[in-house]
Amino acid sequence: MNAMKNRVQLIGNVGNDPEIKNLDGGRKLANLTLATNETYKNDKGEKVEQTEWHRLTAWGVTAELIEKYVSKGKEIAIEGKLTHRTYEDKNGEKRYVTDVVINEILFLSK
């Protein structure tokens, strides 16, 4: 049961070209967004499509693969874990961010 703690699986379309950063020692960091869509019928029987946006982060070899194969609009499947962080914006206000740190990625688009 331990393997199931803090585990996220998503399939969706990449919302922007990944932002790749080269870190000290040659390690890479990739940041991107993923849109997931859900379709359902509301209480009036009307079809409703809802899009959720997710912030994704990848490190090392996974970031290198993303840099090479992922671009805006591509469909991918990811498995990862949720992380939370806080920072102060340029106005001094505290902001809270939730990211999915990618452990595995599967390229679904051709």
PDB file of N, CA and C in Angstrom:
ATOM      1  N   MET A   1       0.821  -1.199   0.000  1.00  0.00           N
ATOM      2  CA  MET A   1       0.000   0.000   0.000  1.00  0.00           C
ATOM      3  C   MET A   1       0.863   1.261   0.000  1.00  0.00           C
ATOM      4  N   ASN A   2       2.111   1.154   0.475  1.00  0.00           N
ATOM      5  CA  ASN A   2       3.003   2.307   0.505  1.00  0.00           C
ATOM      6  C   ASN A   2       3.260   2.882  -0.878  1.00  0.00           C
ATOM      7  N   ALA A   3       3.316   2.030  -1.902  1.00  0.00           N
ATOM      8  CA  ALA A   3       3.609   2.479  -3.260  1.00  0.00           C
ATOM      9  C   ALA A   3       2.499   3.364  -3.813  1.00  0.00           C
ATOM     10  N   MET A   4       1.325   3.349  -3.216  1.00  0.00           N
ATOM     11  CA  MET A   4       0.206   4.126  -3.729  1.00  0.00           C
ATOM     12  C   MET A   4       0.112   5.505  -3.093  1.00  0.00           C
ATOM     13  N   LYS A   5       0.918   5.798  -2.090  1.00  0.00           N
ATOM     14  CA  LYS A   5       0.850   7.098  -1.428  1.00  0.00           C
ATOM     15  C   LYS A   5       1.412   8.196  -2.327  1.00  0.00           C
ATOM     16  N   ASN A   6       0.697   9.318  -2.373  1.00  0.00           N
ATOM     17  CA  ASN A   6       1.101  10.493  -3.144  1.00  0.00           C
ATOM     18  C   ASN A   6       1.484  10.121  -4.576  1.00  0.00           C
ATOM     19  N   ARG A   7       0.576   9.505  -5.271  1.00  0.00           N
ATOM     20  CA  ARG A   7       0.792   9.082  -6.652  1.00  0.00           C
ATOM     21  C   ARG A   7      -0.260   9.725  -7.549  1.00  0.00           C
ATOM     22  N   VAL A   8       0.188  10.326  -8.637  1.00  0.00           N
ATOM     23  CA  VAL A   8      -0.702  11.008  -9.572  1.00  0.00           C
ATOM     24  C   VAL A   8      -0.464  10.443 -10.962  1.00  0.00           C
ATOM     25  N   GLN A   9      -1.553  10.151 -11.669  1.00  0.00           N
ATOM     26  CA  GLN A   9      -1.472   9.721 -13.066  1.00  0.00           C
ATOM     27  C   GLN A   9      -2.384  10.622 -13.883  1.00  0.00           C
ATOM     28  N   LEU A  10      -1.847  11.198 -14.950  1.00  0.00           N
ATOM     29  CA  LEU A  10      -2.611  12.107 -15.794  1.00  0.00           C
ATOM     30  C   LEU A  10      -2.349  11.811 -17.261  1.00  0.00           C
ATOM     31  N   ILE A  11      -3.377  11.993 -18.083  1.00  0.00           N
ATOM     32  CA  ILE A  11      -3.248  11.951 -19.536  1.00  0.00           C
ATOM     33  C   ILE A  11      -3.862  13.241 -20.055  1.00  0.00           C
ATOM     34  N   GLY A  12      -3.115  13.945 -20.887  1.00  0.00           N
ATOM     35  CA  GLY A  12      -3.640  15.198 -21.414  1.00  0.00           C
ATOM     36  C   GLY A  12      -2.750  15.764 -22.492  1.00  0.00           C
ATOM     37  N   ASN A  13      -3.039  17.021 -22.846  1.00  0.00           N
ATOM     38  CA  ASN A  13      -2.291  17.709 -23.893  1.00  0.00           C
ATOM     39  C   ASN A  13      -1.433  18.814 -23.281  1.00  0.00           C
ATOM     40  N   VAL A  14      -0.214  18.919 -23.780  1.00  0.00           N
ATOM     41  CA  VAL A  14       0.735  19.915 -23.294  1.00  0.00           C
ATOM     42  C   VAL A  14       0.239  21.297 -23.688  1.00  0.00           C
ATOM     43  N   GLY A  15       0.205  22.205 -22.724  1.00  0.00           N
ATOM     44  CA  GLY A  15      -0.363  23.529 -22.946  1.00  0.00           C
ATOM     45  C   GLY A  15       0.609  24.559 -23.487  1.00  0.00           C
ATOM     46  N   ASN A  16       1.905  24.330 -23.336  1.00  0.00           N
ATOM     47  CA  ASN A  16       2.916  25.260 -23.822  1.00  0.00           C
ATOM     48  C   ASN A  16       4.189  24.484 -24.126  1.00  0.00           C
ATOM     49  N   ASP A  17       5.066  25.071 -24.926  1.00  0.00           N
ATOM     50  CA  ASP A  17       6.358  24.430 -25.132  1.00  0.00           C
ATOM     51  C   ASP A  17       7.082  24.376 -23.788  1.00  0.00           C
ATOM     52  N   PRO A  18       7.688  23.251 -23.463  1.00  0.00           N
ATOM     53  CA  PRO A  18       8.366  23.129 -22.167  1.00  0.00           C
ATOM     54  C   PRO A  18       9.464  24.178 -21.996  1.00  0.00           C
ATOM     55  N   GLU A  19       9.591  24.654 -20.773  1.00  0.00           N
ATOM     56  CA  GLU A  19      10.670  25.565 -20.419  1.00  0.00           C
ATOM     57  C   GLU A  19      11.787  24.699 -19.840  1.00  0.00           C
ATOM     58  N   ILE A  20      12.948  24.722 -20.475  1.00  0.00           N
ATOM     59  CA  ILE A  20      14.070  23.888 -20.057  1.00  0.00           C
ATOM     60  C   ILE A  20      15.148  24.773 -19.449  1.00  0.00           C
ATOM     61  N   LYS A  21      15.635  24.389 -18.279  1.00  0.00           N
ATOM     62  CA  LYS A  21      16.727  25.110 -17.626  1.00  0.00           C
ATOM     63  C   LYS A  21      17.901  24.157 -17.470  1.00  0.00           C
ATOM     64  N   ASN A  22      19.082  24.652 -17.790  1.00  0.00           N
ATOM     65  CA  ASN A  22      20.310  23.892 -17.588  1.00  0.00           C
ATOM     66  C   ASN A  22      20.896  24.301 -16.241  1.00  0.00           C
ATOM     67  N   LEU A  23      21.024  23.348 -15.336  1.00  0.00           N
ATOM     68  CA  LEU A  23      21.511  23.617 -13.996  1.00  0.00           C
ATOM     69  C   LEU A  23      22.995  23.289 -13.886  1.00  0.00           C
ATOM     70  N   ASP A  24      23.601  23.705 -12.790  1.00  0.00           N
ATOM     71  CA  ASP A  24      25.004  23.403 -12.548  1.00  0.00           C
ATOM     72  C   ASP A  24      25.229  21.896 -12.617  1.00  0.00           C
ATOM     73  N   GLY A  25      26.335  21.505 -13.176  1.00  0.00           N
ATOM     74  CA  GLY A  25      26.652  20.083 -13.295  1.00  0.00           C
ATOM     75  C   GLY A  25      26.000  19.418 -14.491  1.00  0.00           C
ATOM     76  N   GLY A  26      25.346  20.202 -15.359  1.00  0.00           N
ATOM     77  CA  GLY A  26      24.745  19.638 -16.564  1.00  0.00           C
ATOM     78  C   GLY A  26      23.365  19.046 -16.381  1.00  0.00           C
ATOM     79  N   ARG A  27      22.826  19.074 -15.173  1.00  0.00           N
ATOM     80  CA  ARG A  27      21.481  18.536 -14.931  1.00  0.00           C
ATOM     81  C   ARG A  27      20.436  19.482 -15.510  1.00  0.00           C
ATOM     82  N   LYS A  28      19.325  18.919 -16.011  1.00  0.00           N
ATOM     83  CA  LYS A  28      18.263  19.722 -16.615  1.00  0.00           C
ATOM     84  C   LYS A  28      16.995  19.710 -15.762  1.00  0.00           C
ATOM     85  N   LEU A  29      16.226  20.793 -15.916  1.00  0.00           N
ATOM     86  CA  LEU A  29      14.927  20.955 -15.272  1.00  0.00           C
ATOM     87  C   LEU A  29      13.940  21.356 -16.347  1.00  0.00           C
ATOM     88  N   ALA A  30      12.793  20.673 -16.405  1.00  0.00           N
ATOM     89  CA  ALA A  30      11.741  21.011 -17.365  1.00  0.00           C
ATOM     90  C   ALA A  30      10.484  21.420 -16.609  1.00  0.00           C
ATOM     91  N   ASN A  31       9.874  22.512 -17.045  1.00  0.00           N
ATOM     92  CA  ASN A  31       8.585  22.964 -16.512  1.00  0.00           C
ATOM     93  C   ASN A  31       7.618  23.085 -17.687  1.00  0.00           C
ATOM     94  N   LEU A  32       6.399  22.565 -17.491  1.00  0.00           N
ATOM     95  CA  LEU A  32       5.381  22.636 -18.530  1.00  0.00           C
ATOM     96  C   LEU A  32       4.001  22.535 -17.892  1.00  0.00           C
ATOM     97  N   THR A  33       2.976  22.771 -18.707  1.00  0.00           N
ATOM     98  CA  THR A  33       1.604  22.630 -18.223  1.00  0.00           C
ATOM     99  C   THR A  33       0.907  21.546 -19.024  1.00  0.00           C
ATOM    100  N   LEU A  34      -0.084  20.935 -18.384  1.00  0.00           N
ATOM    101  CA  LEU A  34      -0.850  19.861 -19.013  1.00  0.00           C
ATOM    102  C   LEU A  34      -2.334  20.142 -18.814  1.00  0.00           C
ATOM    103  N   ALA A  35      -3.102  20.042 -19.887  1.00  0.00           N
ATOM    104  CA  ALA A  35      -4.559  20.216 -19.826  1.00  0.00           C
ATOM    105  C   ALA A  35      -5.220  18.842 -19.865  1.00  0.00           C
ATOM    106  N   THR A  36      -6.074  18.581 -18.887  1.00  0.00           N
ATOM    107  CA  THR A  36      -6.875  17.361 -18.900  1.00  0.00           C
ATOM    108  C   THR A  36      -8.334  17.767 -19.070  1.00  0.00           C
ATOM    109  N   ASN A  37      -9.074  16.991 -19.845  1.00  0.00           N
ATOM    110  CA  ASN A  37     -10.470  17.316 -20.143  1.00  0.00           C
ATOM    111  C   ASN A  37     -11.400  16.237 -19.621  1.00  0.00           C
ATOM    112  N   GLU A  38     -12.529  16.682 -19.095  1.00  0.00           N
ATOM    113  CA  GLU A  38     -13.569  15.777 -18.618  1.00  0.00           C
ATOM    114  C   GLU A  38     -14.894  16.229 -19.226  1.00  0.00           C
ATOM    115  N   THR A  39     -15.653  15.291 -19.752  1.00  0.00           N
ATOM    116  CA  THR A  39     -16.956  15.608 -20.319  1.00  0.00           C
ATOM    117  C   THR A  39     -18.034  14.895 -19.513  1.00  0.00           C
ATOM    118  N   TYR A  40     -19.086  15.634 -19.182  1.00  0.00           N
ATOM    119  CA  TYR A  40     -20.202  15.053 -18.434  1.00  0.00           C
ATOM    120  C   TYR A  40     -21.480  15.793 -18.796  1.00  0.00           C
ATOM    121  N   LYS A  41     -22.612  15.244 -18.384  1.00  0.00           N
ATOM    122  CA  LYS A  41     -23.893  15.905 -18.602  1.00  0.00           C
ATOM    123  C   LYS A  41     -24.350  16.534 -17.294  1.00  0.00           C
ATOM    124  N   ASN A  42     -24.784  17.797 -17.370  1.00  0.00           N
ATOM    125  CA  ASN A  42     -25.270  18.473 -16.173  1.00  0.00           C
ATOM    126  C   ASN A  42     -26.709  18.056 -15.872  1.00  0.00           C
ATOM    127  N   ASP A  43     -27.304  18.650 -14.852  1.00  0.00           N
ATOM    128  CA  ASP A  43     -28.656  18.250 -14.435  1.00  0.00           C
ATOM    129  C   ASP A  43     -29.727  18.571 -15.483  1.00  0.00           C
ATOM    130  N   LYS A  44     -29.394  19.398 -16.471  1.00  0.00           N
ATOM    131  CA  LYS A  44     -30.329  19.700 -17.560  1.00  0.00           C
ATOM    132  C   LYS A  44     -30.111  18.788 -18.767  1.00  0.00           C
ATOM    133  N   GLY A  45     -29.157  17.859 -18.645  1.00  0.00           N
ATOM    134  CA  GLY A  45     -28.863  16.936 -19.726  1.00  0.00           C
ATOM    135  C   GLY A  45     -27.936  17.504 -20.793  1.00  0.00           C
ATOM    136  N   GLU A  46     -27.380  18.692 -20.519  1.00  0.00           N
ATOM    137  CA  GLU A  46     -26.491  19.323 -21.480  1.00  0.00           C
ATOM    138  C   GLU A  46     -25.064  18.796 -21.306  1.00  0.00           C
ATOM    139  N   LYS A  47     -24.385  18.616 -22.420  1.00  0.00           N
ATOM    140  CA  LYS A  47     -22.997  18.155 -22.385  1.00  0.00           C
ATOM    141  C   LYS A  47     -22.095  19.310 -21.961  1.00  0.00           C
ATOM    142  N   VAL A  48     -21.277  19.059 -20.952  1.00  0.00           N
ATOM    143  CA  VAL A  48     -20.362  20.072 -20.417  1.00  0.00           C
ATOM    144  C   VAL A  48     -18.941  19.519 -20.489  1.00  0.00           C
ATOM    145  N   GLU A  49     -18.023  20.312 -21.010  1.00  0.00           N
ATOM    146  CA  GLU A  49     -16.613  19.921 -21.034  1.00  0.00           C
ATOM    147  C   GLU A  49     -15.843  20.818 -20.076  1.00  0.00           C
ATOM    148  N   GLN A  50     -15.103  20.200 -19.186  1.00  0.00           N
ATOM    149  CA  GLN A  50     -14.351  20.937 -18.178  1.00  0.00           C
ATOM    150  C   GLN A  50     -12.862  20.639 -18.363  1.00  0.00           C
ATOM    151  N   THR A  51     -12.058  21.685 -18.414  1.00  0.00           N
ATOM    152  CA  THR A  51     -10.612  21.539 -18.561  1.00  0.00           C
ATOM    153  C   THR A  51      -9.933  21.933 -17.263  1.00  0.00           C
ATOM    154  N   GLU A  52      -9.016  21.089 -16.812  1.00  0.00           N
ATOM    155  CA  GLU A  52      -8.186  21.376 -15.633  1.00  0.00           C
ATOM    156  C   GLU A  52      -6.751  21.530 -16.108  1.00  0.00           C
ATOM    157  N   TRP A  53      -6.042  22.502 -15.536  1.00  0.00           N
ATOM    158  CA  TRP A  53      -4.640  22.737 -15.882  1.00  0.00           C
ATOM    159  C   TRP A  53      -3.747  22.284 -14.737  1.00  0.00           C
ATOM    160  N   HIS A  54      -2.650  21.620 -15.091  1.00  0.00           N
ATOM    161  CA  HIS A  54      -1.715  21.081 -14.113  1.00  0.00           C
ATOM    162  C   HIS A  54      -0.313  21.574 -14.444  1.00  0.00           C
ATOM    163  N   ARG A  55       0.419  21.964 -13.408  1.00  0.00           N
ATOM    164  CA  ARG A  55       1.823  22.359 -13.564  1.00  0.00           C
ATOM    165  C   ARG A  55       2.685  21.120 -13.364  1.00  0.00           C
ATOM    166  N   LEU A  56       3.600  20.867 -14.315  1.00  0.00           N
ATOM    167  CA  LEU A  56       4.451  19.686 -14.252  1.00  0.00           C
ATOM    168  C   LEU A  56       5.915  20.105 -14.174  1.00  0.00           C
ATOM    169  N   THR A  57       6.698  19.314 -13.440  1.00  0.00           N
ATOM    170  CA  THR A  57       8.134  19.521 -13.316  1.00  0.00           C
ATOM    171  C   THR A  57       8.831  18.191 -13.532  1.00  0.00           C
ATOM    172  N   ALA A  58       9.948  18.216 -14.254  1.00  0.00           N
ATOM    173  CA  ALA A  58      10.733  17.002 -14.462  1.00  0.00           C
ATOM    174  C   ALA A  58      12.214  17.351 -14.321  1.00  0.00           C
ATOM    175  N   TRP A  59      12.980  16.387 -13.840  1.00  0.00           N
ATOM    176  CA  TRP A  59      14.406  16.574 -13.603  1.00  0.00           C
ATOM    177  C   TRP A  59      15.210  15.553 -14.395  1.00  0.00           C
ATOM    178  N   GLY A  60      16.484  15.873 -14.655  1.00  0.00           N
ATOM    179  CA  GLY A  60      17.447  14.920 -15.193  1.00  0.00           C
ATOM    180  C   GLY A  60      17.075  14.341 -16.540  1.00  0.00           C
ATOM    181  N   VAL A  61      17.159  13.014 -16.641  1.00  0.00           N
ATOM    182  CA  VAL A  61      16.907  12.304 -17.896  1.00  0.00           C
ATOM    183  C   VAL A  61      15.482  12.550 -18.393  1.00  0.00           C
ATOM    184  N   THR A  62      14.529  12.596 -17.488  1.00  0.00           N
ATOM    185  CA  THR A  62      13.139  12.851 -17.893  1.00  0.00           C
ATOM    186  C   THR A  62      13.017  14.235 -18.519  1.00  0.00           C
ATOM    187  N   ALA A  63      13.690  15.226 -17.955  1.00  0.00           N
ATOM    188  CA  ALA A  63      13.692  16.578 -18.529  1.00  0.00           C
ATOM    189  C   ALA A  63      14.343  16.577 -19.908  1.00  0.00           C
ATOM    190  N   GLU A  64      15.392  15.792 -20.080  1.00  0.00           N
ATOM    191  CA  GLU A  64      16.058  15.694 -21.381  1.00  0.00           C
ATOM    192  C   GLU A  64      15.115  15.095 -22.430  1.00  0.00           C
ATOM    193  N   LEU A  65      14.355  14.067 -22.050  1.00  0.00           N
ATOM    194  CA  LEU A  65      13.390  13.462 -22.970  1.00  0.00           C
ATOM    195  C   LEU A  65      12.299  14.459 -23.343  1.00  0.00           C
ATOM    196  N   ILE A  66      11.843  15.216 -22.354  1.00  0.00           N
ATOM    197  CA  ILE A  66      10.811  16.230 -22.610  1.00  0.00           C
ATOM    198  C   ILE A  66      11.348  17.288 -23.573  1.00  0.00           C
ATOM    199  N   GLU A  67      12.581  17.725 -23.352  1.00  0.00           N
ATOM    200  CA  GLU A  67      13.185  18.727 -24.234  1.00  0.00           C
ATOM    201  C   GLU A  67      13.235  18.220 -25.676  1.00  0.00           C
ATOM    202  N   LYS A  68      13.528  16.947 -25.845  1.00  0.00           N
ATOM    203  CA  LYS A  68      13.714  16.368 -27.178  1.00  0.00           C
ATOM    204  C   LYS A  68      12.395  16.054 -27.885  1.00  0.00           C
ATOM    205  N   TYR A  69      11.378  15.571 -27.145  1.00  0.00           N
ATOM    206  CA  TYR A  69      10.182  15.011 -27.787  1.00  0.00           C
ATOM    207  C   TYR A  69       8.859  15.729 -27.513  1.00  0.00           C
ATOM    208  N   VAL A  70       8.816  16.663 -26.581  1.00  0.00           N
ATOM    209  CA  VAL A  70       7.532  17.256 -26.178  1.00  0.00           C
ATOM    210  C   VAL A  70       7.442  18.705 -26.644  1.00  0.00           C
ATOM    211  N   SER A  71       6.286  19.047 -27.187  1.00  0.00           N
ATOM    212  CA  SER A  71       5.994  20.425 -27.574  1.00  0.00           C
ATOM    213  C   SER A  71       4.505  20.697 -27.344  1.00  0.00           C
ATOM    214  N   LYS A  72       4.137  21.946 -27.468  1.00  0.00           N
ATOM    215  CA  LYS A  72       2.752  22.365 -27.256  1.00  0.00           C
ATOM    216  C   LYS A  72       1.798  21.515 -28.083  1.00  0.00           C
ATOM    217  N   GLY A  73       0.712  21.043 -27.441  1.00  0.00           N
ATOM    218  CA  GLY A  73      -0.325  20.285 -28.127  1.00  0.00           C
ATOM    219  C   GLY A  73      -0.138  18.780 -28.104  1.00  0.00           C
ATOM    220  N   LYS A  74       1.068  18.293 -27.821  1.00  0.00           N
ATOM    221  CA  LYS A  74       1.327  16.845 -27.799  1.00  0.00           C
ATOM    222  C   LYS A  74       0.556  16.194 -26.658  1.00  0.00           C
ATOM    223  N   GLU A  75       0.075  14.974 -26.915  1.00  0.00           N
ATOM    224  CA  GLU A  75      -0.619  14.216 -25.871  1.00  0.00           C
ATOM    225  C   GLU A  75       0.402  13.331 -25.161  1.00  0.00           C
ATOM    226  N   ILE A  76       0.408  13.411 -23.821  1.00  0.00           N
ATOM    227  CA  ILE A  76       1.312  12.607 -23.012  1.00  0.00           C
ATOM    228  C   ILE A  76       0.568  12.007 -21.831  1.00  0.00           C
ATOM    229  N   ALA A  77       1.138  10.946 -21.290  1.00  0.00           N
ATOM    230  CA  ALA A  77       0.663  10.359 -20.031  1.00  0.00           C
ATOM    231  C   ALA A  77       1.825  10.463 -19.060  1.00  0.00           C
ATOM    232  N   ILE A  78       1.532  10.866 -17.830  1.00  0.00           N
ATOM    233  CA  ILE A  78       2.594  10.985 -16.832  1.00  0.00           C
ATOM    234  C   ILE A  78       2.175  10.297 -15.545  1.00  0.00           C
ATOM    235  N   GLU A  79       3.167   9.878 -14.790  1.00  0.00           N
ATOM    236  CA  GLU A  79       2.972   9.381 -13.430  1.00  0.00           C
ATOM    237  C   GLU A  79       3.965  10.150 -12.580  1.00  0.00           C
ATOM    238  N   GLY A  80       3.506  10.629 -11.446  1.00  0.00           N
ATOM    239  CA  GLY A  80       4.383  11.407 -10.585  1.00  0.00           C
ATOM    240  C   GLY A  80       3.806  11.583  -9.200  1.00  0.00           C
ATOM    241  N   LYS A  81       4.285  12.622  -8.507  1.00  0.00           N
ATOM    242  CA  LYS A  81       3.804  12.899  -7.154  1.00  0.00           C
ATOM    243  C   LYS A  81       3.525  14.394  -7.008  1.00  0.00           C
ATOM    244  N   LEU A  82       2.592  14.720  -6.119  1.00  0.00           N
ATOM    245  CA  LEU A  82       2.259  16.112  -5.846  1.00  0.00           C
ATOM    246  C   LEU A  82       3.280  16.728  -4.909  1.00  0.00           C
ATOM    247  N   THR A  83       3.660  17.969  -5.214  1.00  0.00           N
ATOM    248  CA  THR A  83       4.502  18.745  -4.309  1.00  0.00           C
ATOM    249  C   THR A  83       3.864  20.119  -4.150  1.00  0.00           C
ATOM    250  N   HIS A  84       4.088  20.722  -3.010  1.00  0.00           N
ATOM    251  CA  HIS A  84       3.548  22.049  -2.719  1.00  0.00           C
ATOM    252  C   HIS A  84       4.699  22.958  -2.309  1.00  0.00           C
ATOM    253  N   ARG A  85       4.635  24.209  -2.748  1.00  0.00           N
ATOM    254  CA  ARG A  85       5.662  25.179  -2.353  1.00  0.00           C
ATOM    255  C   ARG A  85       5.032  26.557  -2.245  1.00  0.00           C
ATOM    256  N   THR A  86       5.718  27.425  -1.547  1.00  0.00           N
ATOM    257  CA  THR A  86       5.259  28.807  -1.402  1.00  0.00           C
ATOM    258  C   THR A  86       6.384  29.740  -1.833  1.00  0.00           C
ATOM    259  N   TYR A  87       6.004  30.921  -2.279  1.00  0.00           N
ATOM    260  CA  TYR A  87       6.977  31.947  -2.628  1.00  0.00           C
ATOM    261  C   TYR A  87       6.300  33.306  -2.511  1.00  0.00           C
ATOM    262  N   GLU A  88       7.105  34.354  -2.498  1.00  0.00           N
ATOM    263  CA  GLU A  88       6.571  35.707  -2.487  1.00  0.00           C
ATOM    264  C   GLU A  88       6.665  36.277  -3.888  1.00  0.00           C
ATOM    265  N   ASP A  89       5.546  36.833  -4.384  1.00  0.00           N
ATOM    266  CA  ASP A  89       5.563  37.432  -5.717  1.00  0.00           C
ATOM    267  C   ASP A  89       6.220  38.808  -5.656  1.00  0.00           C
ATOM    268  N   LYS A  90       6.283  39.488  -6.800  1.00  0.00           N
ATOM    269  CA  LYS A  90       6.979  40.781  -6.865  1.00  0.00           C
ATOM    270  C   LYS A  90       6.316  41.861  -6.019  1.00  0.00           C
ATOM    271  N   ASN A  91       5.041  41.650  -5.629  1.00  0.00           N
ATOM    272  CA  ASN A  91       4.333  42.590  -4.756  1.00  0.00           C
ATOM    273  C   ASN A  91       4.457  42.223  -3.284  1.00  0.00           C
ATOM    274  N   GLY A  92       5.241  41.178  -2.996  1.00  0.00           N
ATOM    275  CA  GLY A  92       5.436  40.756  -1.610  1.00  0.00           C
ATOM    276  C   GLY A  92       4.324  39.878  -1.060  1.00  0.00           C
ATOM    277  N   GLU A  93       3.398  39.426  -1.933  1.00  0.00           N
ATOM    278  CA  GLU A  93       2.308  38.567  -1.494  1.00  0.00           C
ATOM    279  C   GLU A  93       2.732  37.110  -1.534  1.00  0.00           C
ATOM    280  N   LYS A  94       2.313  36.354  -0.535  1.00  0.00           N
ATOM    281  CA  LYS A  94       2.650  34.939  -0.468  1.00  0.00           C
ATOM    282  C   LYS A  94       1.764  34.156  -1.439  1.00  0.00           C
ATOM    283  N   ARG A  95       2.394  33.312  -2.263  1.00  0.00           N
ATOM    284  CA  ARG A  95       1.686  32.488  -3.243  1.00  0.00           C
ATOM    285  C   ARG A  95       1.941  31.021  -2.944  1.00  0.00           C
ATOM    286  N   TYR A  96       0.922  30.205  -3.209  1.00  0.00           N
ATOM    287  CA  TYR A  96       1.009  28.763  -3.002  1.00  0.00           C
ATOM    288  C   TYR A  96       0.875  28.077  -4.353  1.00  0.00           C
ATOM    289  N   VAL A  97       1.763  27.117  -4.620  1.00  0.00           N
ATOM    290  CA  VAL A  97       1.789  26.436  -5.910  1.00  0.00           C
ATOM    291  C   VAL A  97       1.812  24.928  -5.677  1.00  0.00           C
ATOM    292  N   THR A  98       1.034  24.213  -6.469  1.00  0.00           N
ATOM    293  CA  THR A  98       1.064  22.750  -6.466  1.00  0.00           C
ATOM    294  C   THR A  98       1.596  22.287  -7.815  1.00  0.00           C
ATOM    295  N   ASP A  99       2.617  21.456  -7.783  1.00  0.00           N
ATOM    296  CA  ASP A  99       3.224  20.887  -8.988  1.00  0.00           C
ATOM    297  C   ASP A  99       3.111  19.379  -8.941  1.00  0.00           C
ATOM    298  N   VAL A 100       3.147  18.759 -10.122  1.00  0.00           N
ATOM    299  CA  VAL A 100       3.298  17.318 -10.220  1.00  0.00           C
ATOM    300  C   VAL A 100       4.735  17.080 -10.695  1.00  0.00           C
ATOM    301  N   VAL A 101       5.528  16.396  -9.869  1.00  0.00           N
ATOM    302  CA  VAL A 101       6.891  16.046 -10.251  1.00  0.00           C
ATOM    303  C   VAL A 101       6.819  14.710 -10.985  1.00  0.00           C
ATOM    304  N   ILE A 102       7.243  14.723 -12.248  1.00  0.00           N
ATOM    305  CA  ILE A 102       7.109  13.557 -13.116  1.00  0.00           C
ATOM    306  C   ILE A 102       8.161  12.504 -12.776  1.00  0.00           C
ATOM    307  N   ASN A 103       7.699  11.274 -12.564  1.00  0.00           N
ATOM    308  CA  ASN A 103       8.593  10.129 -12.401  1.00  0.00           C
ATOM    309  C   ASN A 103       8.703   9.344 -13.708  1.00  0.00           C
ATOM    310  N   GLU A 104       7.574   9.234 -14.432  1.00  0.00           N
ATOM    311  CA  GLU A 104       7.538   8.489 -15.691  1.00  0.00           C
ATOM    312  C   GLU A 104       6.701   9.260 -16.691  1.00  0.00           C
ATOM    313  N   ILE A 105       7.075   9.133 -17.967  1.00  0.00           N
ATOM    314  CA  ILE A 105       6.325   9.799 -19.023  1.00  0.00           C
ATOM    315  C   ILE A 105       6.160   8.841 -20.198  1.00  0.00           C
ATOM    316  N   LEU A 106       5.004   8.923 -20.833  1.00  0.00           N
ATOM    317  CA  LEU A 106       4.699   8.122 -22.008  1.00  0.00           C
ATOM    318  C   LEU A 106       4.219   9.075 -23.097  1.00  0.00           C
ATOM    319  N   PHE A 107       4.839   9.008 -24.269  1.00  0.00           N
ATOM    320  CA  PHE A 107       4.487   9.891 -25.379  1.00  0.00           C
ATOM    321  C   PHE A 107       3.382   9.230 -26.186  1.00  0.00           C
ATOM    322  N   LEU A 108       2.220   9.887 -26.268  1.00  0.00           N
ATOM    323  CA  LEU A 108       1.058   9.310 -26.945  1.00  0.00           C
ATOM    324  C   LEU A 108       0.852   9.873 -28.344  1.00  0.00           C
ATOM    325  N   SER A 109       1.320  11.093 -28.604  1.00  0.00           N
ATOM    326  CA  SER A 109       1.189  11.696 -29.939  1.00  0.00           C
ATOM    327  C   SER A 109       2.240  11.126 -30.863  1.00  0.00           C
ATOM    328  N   LYS A 110       1.915  11.088 -32.153  1.00  0.00           N
ATOM    329  CA  LYS A 110       2.888  10.633 -33.144  1.00  0.00           C
ATOM    330  C   LYS A 110       3.783  11.774 -33.542  1.00  0.00           C
TER     331      LYS A 110
END
